[in-house]
Amino acid sequence: MLRYVLRRLLISAVTVIGLVLVTFLVVRVLPGDSAAARLGPEASQADIETLRTQLGLDDPLPRQLLDYSTGLLHGDMGPAVSTGRPVSDELLDRLPATIELAVAGLVIALLLGFPLGLLAAARPGRPSDALARLFAVLGSSMAPIWLGLLLIFGLYSTWQLFPGPVGRLPIGTPPPPEVTGLYVVDSLLAGDFALAGQSMQFLFLPALTLGLGASAAVLKMVRSAVLQTADSGFVRTARAYGVPGREVLLRDQLRNAMLQVLTAIGLVFGFLLGGNIIVERLFNWPGMGRVAYDALGSNDLGLLQGYALIIGTLYILLNLVVDLVYGLIDPRVRLGGSSS
Amino acid sequence: MKAQSRRSRLMAMATALSVAGVLALSACGASDDESSQSTKKALVISLDSAVDVMDPQQWRTPASMVTSGSLVEQVIEQGYSKTGGVQVGGTDFNEALAEKWEYSKDGKTLTITLRDDLTFADGSPLTADDVVWSYQRGLEMATAYTKVLYPMVGLTKDSFIAVDPGTVEVTSEFGTPLLDKMLAMQPFGIFSKKAGEEHATSDDPWAGEWFRENNNSSGPYTVGAFDKTTSVQLTPNAKYYDQDKIANGGVTIQFISDPSQRALLLRNGEIDLAGGLPLDQVAELSKVDGLSVVSEASNRLEYLGLNTGKAPFDDKRVRRAISLALPYQTFVDEVLYGYADPASGLVSQSMETHAADSAAAFKTDLAEAEKLLAEAGVQGFSTTLSYKQSSAVEARAAVYIQSALKDLGIDVQVKPLPDAEFTQRTVARDLEMYLNNFLAWGADPFYQMASLAGSGAGTNFTNYANPALDKLLQQGFRSMEQADRDAISAEAQALLIEEMPTIPLWNPKWTYVVRDGVTGLTKDNTEQLRLQYLSKS
């Protein structure tokens, strides 16, 4: 097991290094001059050149990469040209909002996708399976922006069941004392249940927008993985011994399908962390995605690079955690067998 | 807020899905906002952008300019006259921090006498040293936007002297009416020298970093709360020199990046005023009970830039021919939904010295256009029209331009560019034909013309250079008499119509949508909202 963990850690470290290299190079080939963008069109060429020198943009590419990598080791991603603040501060300040939204989206995706997937797998080809698959098709084919608009129109504007898209709390409401940065958790820790309720109200529509799309992926993966086990010997044997179908489904089929399902959950959570730029903008959710969107408009390449790096690193960490959990679930992995 | 409780109950009933826990907790979330006990009510507004920095000399977005401008006061301010529900700044000025301001006979020396007992928000005294430091900062700080204005009014770093704690002397190389206009702009408000020096470093002698996020206000507001991705809450500055000039109990600017959501929140009463809305939605909102559209003529100019360094745009007859093929009224009616004025020249109709006959030059006359092209020996060509992909208005206008120029045998390829690339390529001056807009602060005709057509101007992206025009513009900057300014401006405007390096298309109106009871919208000479005059009944 130790060798397995070490191997996974090494692979993750190499992937992070690759990620640093790729984000660095991609940002360098994008059009736009950060110094000119910061100073505006009326700036003199001399001022632009001075700022370019200050920011190190005139240095050779290998030197820039070395400086950037050295800075990263000290937690320094350089300054955001649009605000002058460190990129790491700009992004990490917003990370809790993004995580809170992604976790809520994942919870909704699991609550919807898991039971529907099981229901579909329990009776393949029956009406319940057809309905679940229809839900999966609709969920995966609806663009988040369209779904979000639909939810805002219906649940906020028309029926006023949920609050409008103004962020994490009502306008003018101060946030809870910061412990984790997750408003729901921090409100509960502060004993302010009313604020926790408000936070959840504001969280619900953007999380539902994310979660509905993601639930389709979970549903399809659960259904497919459980169905794959249906013809296994252990299932046939259990049935031959007269074990009730529900028990076989939940105890034998589902447990054996969990490796694939776990992979799907890891992928879905990664998607929810990095793929919510549009949802954050639509709901004015003050997360990293919205910062990245604004950075695109202001040509703040350093901020975009930092965003890609943080999301990419989170994704790698998620995969690492999933890989390690494999080891706990499947003894073959622990003992050095197949890990896939 | 009773509706809120009803919502919660409905919500609980509606949860057939697996969200019961969420909804149960949400019932606890309904809470009333305490209405203000003050007679002056607070407002919630949403503009076309978010606020990124608090420094009025370094702002990057219009909302930042509005916000940071509210954290400084100027020595003088514009006089405002009421036009159609809007207070519009004119060319007369009143005292603000200054008790009086006087020019020498030759107009080159300005003496500013400050009011007694002025203080910043922290209670520290505001003196002549602060005024001098602020004006020098606007010129010398590398990241200051304001520096471009100083040469236009003949100011250098040695122009400012604190004669005594209450008196500042400003010496210009020449007298010019633009100086008053400039001093009344919010970016020329007064900073705390003490705060600046406390936070200056050897790399940042003007404390640019500190003022980006902090302030010691001399203006009508201080910052109550600020979250860069959510909102900024401005609260009245108790140390402001004239409390009667603050007509509200504070302003919260909520950052709603999607304009459609902004319109929705306005319609549902969550915000009191919205700017930067798509004009089709403005037209729709004008029909909604409880909302009104406030729309006022603007000097902002949308124009078609032509690269005069590239053939065939290097021939003024070709440029003039293109201008004669464009459907100016169609732009206003179909693209701007009526919220614009048709082109009337680089110096717009609402700007001083506008030449009355220049508007007639912007008409559609295909026969004349074909004649000019024939004279230039040009028989149809292909070109590319670029614009910012974020601009829906320019995207629509581009199609009309493409269609209009097809009638002249010109094949136009329409090309939306990412905003960053558009900015980079306009600054590099390599676009053939492009849509862009510009506003000269101060509503000054010579600033406007110099910025768009002056040789080497940072915002003249056309490569156009004409020494004769430059000479006229310099004369204009230095003329104190209105009759002289009118004559010089008219000559320059005529020259620009003949040469047509940039083709004016329309002046979009200064437009906001407000809820009933919101009054006091005030447009200054930078065409930003002056928040302190907003009120709500």
Coordinates of C-alpha atoms in Angstrom, one line a residue, chain A residues 11-339:
Chain A
I11 CA 2.6 11.0 -10.5
S12 CA 0.7 13.8 -9.0
A13 CA 3.8 15.9 -8.4
V14 CA 4.9 15.4 -12.0
T15 CA 1.5 16.3 -13.2
V16 CA 1.5 19.6 -11.2
I17 CA 4.9 20.5 -12.7
G18 CA 3.5 19.8 -16.2
L19 CA 0.5 22.0 -15.3
V20 CA 2.7 24.9 -14.2
L21 CA 4.6 24.6 -17.5
V22 CA 1.5 24.4 -19.7
T23 CA -0.3 27.3 -18.0
F24 CA 2.8 29.4 -18.1
L25 CA 3.3 28.8 -21.9
V26 CA -0.4 29.1 -22.8
V27 CA -0.7 32.4 -21.1
R28 CA 2.4 33.7 -22.9
V29 CA 0.9 32.9 -26.4
L30 CA -2.4 34.6 -25.7
P31 CA -2.8 38.0 -27.3
G32 CA -2.6 41.1 -25.2
D33 CA 0.0 43.1 -23.3
S34 CA -0.5 43.1 -19.5
A35 CA 1.5 46.3 -19.1
A36 CA -0.5 48.2 -21.7
A37 CA -3.7 46.9 -20.4
R38 CA -2.9 48.1 -16.9
L39 CA -1.9 51.6 -18.0
G40 CA -4.7 52.2 -20.5
P41 CA -4.6 53.5 -24.1
E42 CA -3.4 57.0 -23.1
A43 CA -0.2 55.8 -21.5
S44 CA 3.0 56.7 -23.1
Q45 CA 5.2 54.0 -24.7
A46 CA 7.9 54.9 -22.1
D47 CA 5.5 54.2 -19.2
I48 CA 4.5 50.9 -20.8
E49 CA 8.1 49.9 -21.2
T50 CA 8.9 50.8 -17.6
L51 CA 6.0 48.7 -16.3
R52 CA 6.9 45.8 -18.6
T53 CA 10.4 45.9 -17.1
Q54 CA 9.0 46.1 -13.6
L55 CA 6.8 43.1 -14.2
G56 CA 9.6 41.1 -15.8
L57 CA 7.8 40.8 -19.1
D58 CA 10.9 41.8 -21.1
D59 CA 13.0 38.9 -19.7
P60 CA 13.7 35.8 -21.8
L61 CA 11.0 33.2 -21.5
P62 CA 13.2 30.7 -19.5
R63 CA 14.0 33.4 -17.0
Q64 CA 10.4 34.3 -16.6
L65 CA 9.5 30.6 -16.1
L66 CA 12.3 30.3 -13.5
D67 CA 11.2 33.4 -11.7
Y68 CA 7.6 32.3 -11.8
S69 CA 8.4 28.8 -10.5
T70 CA 10.6 30.1 -7.7
G71 CA 7.8 32.5 -6.7
L72 CA 5.3 29.6 -6.7
L73 CA 7.5 27.7 -4.3
H74 CA 7.0 30.6 -1.9
G75 CA 3.3 30.9 -2.6
D76 CA 3.8 34.0 -4.8
M77 CA 2.0 34.0 -8.1
G78 CA 3.0 37.6 -8.9
P79 CA 0.8 40.6 -8.9
A80 CA -2.6 40.9 -10.6
V81 CA -2.1 43.7 -13.1
S82 CA -5.8 44.7 -12.8
T83 CA -5.7 45.4 -9.1
G84 CA -2.1 45.4 -8.0
R85 CA -2.8 42.8 -5.3
P86 CA -1.1 39.4 -5.3
V87 CA -2.8 36.9 -7.6
S88 CA -2.8 34.3 -4.8
D89 CA -4.8 36.7 -2.5
E90 CA -7.2 37.6 -5.3
L91 CA -8.0 33.9 -6.0
L92 CA -7.6 32.2 -2.6
D93 CA -9.9 34.8 -1.0
R94 CA -12.6 33.6 -3.4
L95 CA -11.8 29.9 -3.1
P96 CA -14.3 29.2 -0.2
A97 CA -17.2 30.6 -2.3
T98 CA -16.3 28.3 -5.2
I99 CA -15.8 25.3 -2.9
E100 CA -19.1 26.0 -1.1
L101 CA -20.9 26.2 -4.5
A102 CA -19.2 23.1 -5.9
V103 CA -19.9 21.0 -2.8
A104 CA -23.6 22.0 -2.8
G105 CA -23.7 21.2 -6.5
L106 CA -22.2 17.8 -5.8
V107 CA -24.6 17.1 -3.0
I108 CA -27.5 17.8 -5.3
A109 CA -26.0 15.8 -8.1
L110 CA -25.6 12.8 -5.8
L111 CA -29.0 13.1 -4.2
L112 CA -30.6 13.1 -7.7
G113 CA -28.2 11.0 -9.7
F114 CA -27.5 8.2 -7.4
P115 CA -31.0 7.0 -6.6
L116 CA -32.2 7.6 -10.2
G117 CA -29.2 5.6 -11.5
L118 CA -29.9 2.7 -9.1
L119 CA -33.6 2.8 -10.0
A120 CA -32.7 2.6 -13.7
A121 CA -30.3 -0.2 -13.2
A122 CA -32.7 -2.2 -11.0
R123 CA -35.2 -2.5 -13.8
P124 CA -33.5 -2.0 -17.1
G125 CA -35.7 -1.4 -20.1
R126 CA -38.7 -0.7 -17.9
P127 CA -40.5 2.7 -17.8
S128 CA -38.5 3.8 -14.7
D129 CA -35.3 3.2 -16.7
A130 CA -36.6 5.1 -19.6
L131 CA -37.7 8.0 -17.4
A132 CA -34.3 8.1 -15.7
R133 CA -32.5 8.0 -19.0
L134 CA -34.7 10.8 -20.3
F135 CA -33.7 12.8 -17.2
A136 CA -30.0 12.1 -18.0
V137 CA -30.4 13.2 -21.6
L138 CA -32.1 16.4 -20.6
G139 CA -29.6 17.1 -17.8
S140 CA -26.6 16.6 -19.9
S141 CA -27.9 18.5 -22.9
M142 CA -29.0 21.6 -21.1
A143 CA -26.4 24.4 -21.0
P144 CA -25.9 25.7 -17.5
I145 CA -26.5 29.3 -18.6
W146 CA -29.9 28.3 -20.1
L147 CA -30.8 26.2 -17.1
G148 CA -29.7 29.0 -14.7
L149 CA -31.8 31.6 -16.6
L150 CA -34.8 29.2 -16.5
L151 CA -34.4 28.7 -12.8
I152 CA -34.0 32.5 -12.1
F153 CA -37.0 33.2 -14.3
G154 CA -39.2 30.6 -12.7
L155 CA -38.1 30.3 -9.1
Y156 CA -37.1 33.9 -8.5
S157 CA -38.8 36.2 -10.9
T158 CA -42.1 34.5 -11.4
W159 CA -42.9 32.6 -8.2
Q160 CA -40.4 34.3 -5.9
L161 CA -39.6 31.1 -4.1
F162 CA -35.9 31.9 -3.9
P163 CA -33.9 35.1 -3.7
G164 CA -32.5 36.9 -6.7
P165 CA -29.0 36.5 -8.2
V166 CA -27.1 38.9 -6.0
G167 CA -24.4 36.7 -4.5
R168 CA -24.1 34.8 -1.3
L169 CA -26.3 36.9 1.0
P170 CA -29.0 39.6 0.8
I171 CA -27.8 43.0 -0.3
G172 CA -26.3 44.8 2.7
T173 CA -26.1 41.7 5.0
P174 CA -22.7 41.3 6.6
P175 CA -21.1 37.8 6.3
P176 CA -20.6 35.6 9.3
P177 CA -17.3 35.7 11.2
E178 CA -14.8 33.9 9.0
V179 CA -13.6 30.5 10.1
T180 CA -13.8 28.4 6.9
G181 CA -15.0 31.0 4.5
L182 CA -18.0 28.7 3.8
Y183 CA -21.0 30.9 4.8
V184 CA -23.3 28.1 5.7
V185 CA -20.7 26.4 7.9
D186 CA -19.5 29.7 9.4
S187 CA -23.0 30.8 10.2
L188 CA -23.7 27.5 12.0
L189 CA -20.4 27.7 13.9
A190 CA -21.4 31.2 15.0
G191 CA -24.8 29.9 16.1
D192 CA -26.6 32.2 13.6
F193 CA -29.2 29.8 12.2
A194 CA -31.1 32.6 10.4
L195 CA -28.0 33.6 8.5
A196 CA -27.2 29.9 7.7
G197 CA -30.8 29.7 6.3
Q198 CA -30.2 32.8 4.2
S199 CA -26.9 31.5 3.0
M200 CA -28.6 28.2 1.9
Q201 CA -31.4 30.1 0.2
F202 CA -28.9 32.1 -1.9
L203 CA -26.8 28.9 -2.5
F204 CA -29.6 26.8 -3.7
L205 CA -30.3 28.1 -7.2
P206 CA -26.7 28.3 -8.4
A207 CA -26.1 24.9 -6.8
L208 CA -29.2 23.4 -8.5
T209 CA -28.0 24.8 -11.8
L210 CA -24.7 23.1 -11.4
G211 CA -26.1 20.0 -9.7
L212 CA -28.8 19.2 -12.3
G213 CA -26.3 19.0 -15.1
A214 CA -23.8 17.0 -13.0
S215 CA -26.6 14.6 -11.7
A216 CA -27.0 13.3 -15.3
A217 CA -23.3 12.2 -15.3
V218 CA -23.7 10.5 -11.9
L219 CA -26.9 8.8 -13.0
K220 CA -25.4 7.4 -16.2
M221 CA -22.3 6.2 -14.4
V222 CA -24.2 4.5 -11.6
R223 CA -26.6 2.8 -14.0
S224 CA -23.8 1.6 -16.3
A225 CA -21.6 0.4 -13.5
V226 CA -24.3 -1.4 -11.7
L227 CA -25.6 -3.0 -14.9
Q228 CA -22.1 -4.3 -15.7
T229 CA -22.2 -6.4 -12.5
A230 CA -25.6 -7.9 -13.3
D231 CA -24.2 -10.8 -15.2
S232 CA -21.4 -11.5 -12.7
G233 CA -21.1 -14.9 -11.1
F234 CA -21.6 -13.6 -7.6
V235 CA -24.9 -11.9 -8.6
R236 CA -26.1 -15.1 -10.3
T237 CA -25.1 -17.1 -7.3
A238 CA -26.8 -14.8 -4.9
R239 CA -30.0 -14.9 -6.9
A240 CA -29.8 -18.7 -7.1
Y241 CA -29.7 -18.8 -3.4
G242 CA -32.8 -16.7 -3.3
V243 CA -31.3 -13.5 -1.9
P244 CA -33.9 -10.7 -2.5
G245 CA -33.2 -8.6 -5.6
R246 CA -33.0 -5.3 -3.6
E247 CA -30.4 -6.8 -1.3
V248 CA -28.3 -8.1 -4.2
L249 CA -28.5 -4.7 -5.9
L250 CA -27.5 -2.7 -2.8
R251 CA -25.1 -5.1 -1.2
D252 CA -23.4 -6.9 -4.1
Q253 CA -23.9 -5.0 -7.3
L254 CA -23.5 -1.5 -5.9
R255 CA -20.5 -2.2 -3.8
N256 CA -18.7 -3.8 -6.8
A257 CA -19.7 -0.8 -9.0
M258 CA -18.3 1.7 -6.5
L259 CA -14.8 2.0 -8.1
Q260 CA -16.3 3.4 -11.3
V261 CA -18.8 5.5 -9.4
L262 CA -16.1 6.9 -7.3
T263 CA -14.2 7.9 -10.4
A264 CA -17.2 9.6 -11.8
I265 CA -17.8 11.5 -8.5
G266 CA -14.2 12.7 -8.6
L267 CA -14.5 13.8 -12.2
V268 CA -17.9 15.5 -11.5
F269 CA -16.5 17.4 -8.5
G270 CA -13.5 18.6 -10.5
F271 CA -15.9 19.8 -13.2
L272 CA -18.0 21.6 -10.6
L273 CA -14.9 23.4 -9.2
G274 CA -13.6 24.5 -12.6
G275 CA -16.6 24.6 -14.8
N276 CA -18.7 27.1 -12.9
I277 CA -17.5 30.3 -14.4
I278 CA -20.7 30.9 -16.2
V279 CA -22.9 30.0 -13.2
E280 CA -20.9 32.2 -10.9
R281 CA -21.3 35.1 -13.3
L282 CA -25.0 34.5 -13.8
F283 CA -25.7 34.4 -10.1
N284 CA -23.1 37.0 -9.2
W285 CA -21.5 34.4 -7.0
P286 CA -18.2 35.9 -5.8
G287 CA -16.0 32.8 -6.5
M288 CA -12.8 32.3 -8.4
G289 CA -14.7 31.7 -11.6
R290 CA -16.1 35.2 -11.6
V291 CA -12.6 36.6 -10.9
A292 CA -11.4 34.6 -13.9
Y293 CA -14.2 35.9 -16.1
D294 CA -13.4 39.5 -15.1
A295 CA -9.7 38.8 -15.7
L296 CA -10.5 37.8 -19.2
G297 CA -12.1 41.2 -19.8
S298 CA -9.3 43.1 -18.2
N299 CA -6.6 41.0 -20.0
D300 CA -5.1 40.1 -16.6
L301 CA -3.1 37.1 -17.8
G302 CA -1.4 36.5 -14.5
L303 CA -4.8 36.1 -12.8
L304 CA -6.0 33.7 -15.5
Q305 CA -2.8 31.7 -15.2
G306 CA -3.2 31.6 -11.4
Y307 CA -6.9 30.5 -11.8
A308 CA -5.9 27.7 -14.2
L309 CA -3.1 26.6 -11.9
I310 CA -5.3 26.5 -8.7
I311 CA -8.2 24.7 -10.4
G312 CA -5.8 22.3 -12.1
T313 CA -4.0 21.5 -8.9
L314 CA -7.3 20.9 -7.1
Y315 CA -8.3 18.6 -9.9
I316 CA -5.0 16.6 -9.5
L317 CA -5.5 16.5 -5.7
L318 CA -9.0 15.2 -6.2
N319 CA -7.7 12.4 -8.5
L320 CA -5.1 11.6 -5.9
V321 CA -7.7 11.3 -3.2
V322 CA -9.8 9.1 -5.4
D323 CA -6.8 6.9 -6.2
L324 CA -6.1 6.6 -2.5
V325 CA -9.7 5.7 -1.7
Y326 CA -9.5 3.0 -4.4
G327 CA -6.9 1.4 -2.2
L328 CA -9.2 1.4 0.7
I329 CA -12.2 0.0 -1.2
D330 CA -10.4 -2.6 -3.4
P331 CA -7.9 -4.9 -1.8
R332 CA -6.5 -5.8 -5.2
V333 CA -5.3 -2.2 -5.4
R334 CA -3.8 -2.3 -1.9
L335 CA -1.9 -5.4 -2.7
G336 CA -0.4 -4.1 -5.9
G337 CA -2.9 -5.3 -8.5
S338 CA -4.8 -3.4 -11.1
S339 CA -5.8 0.0 -10.0

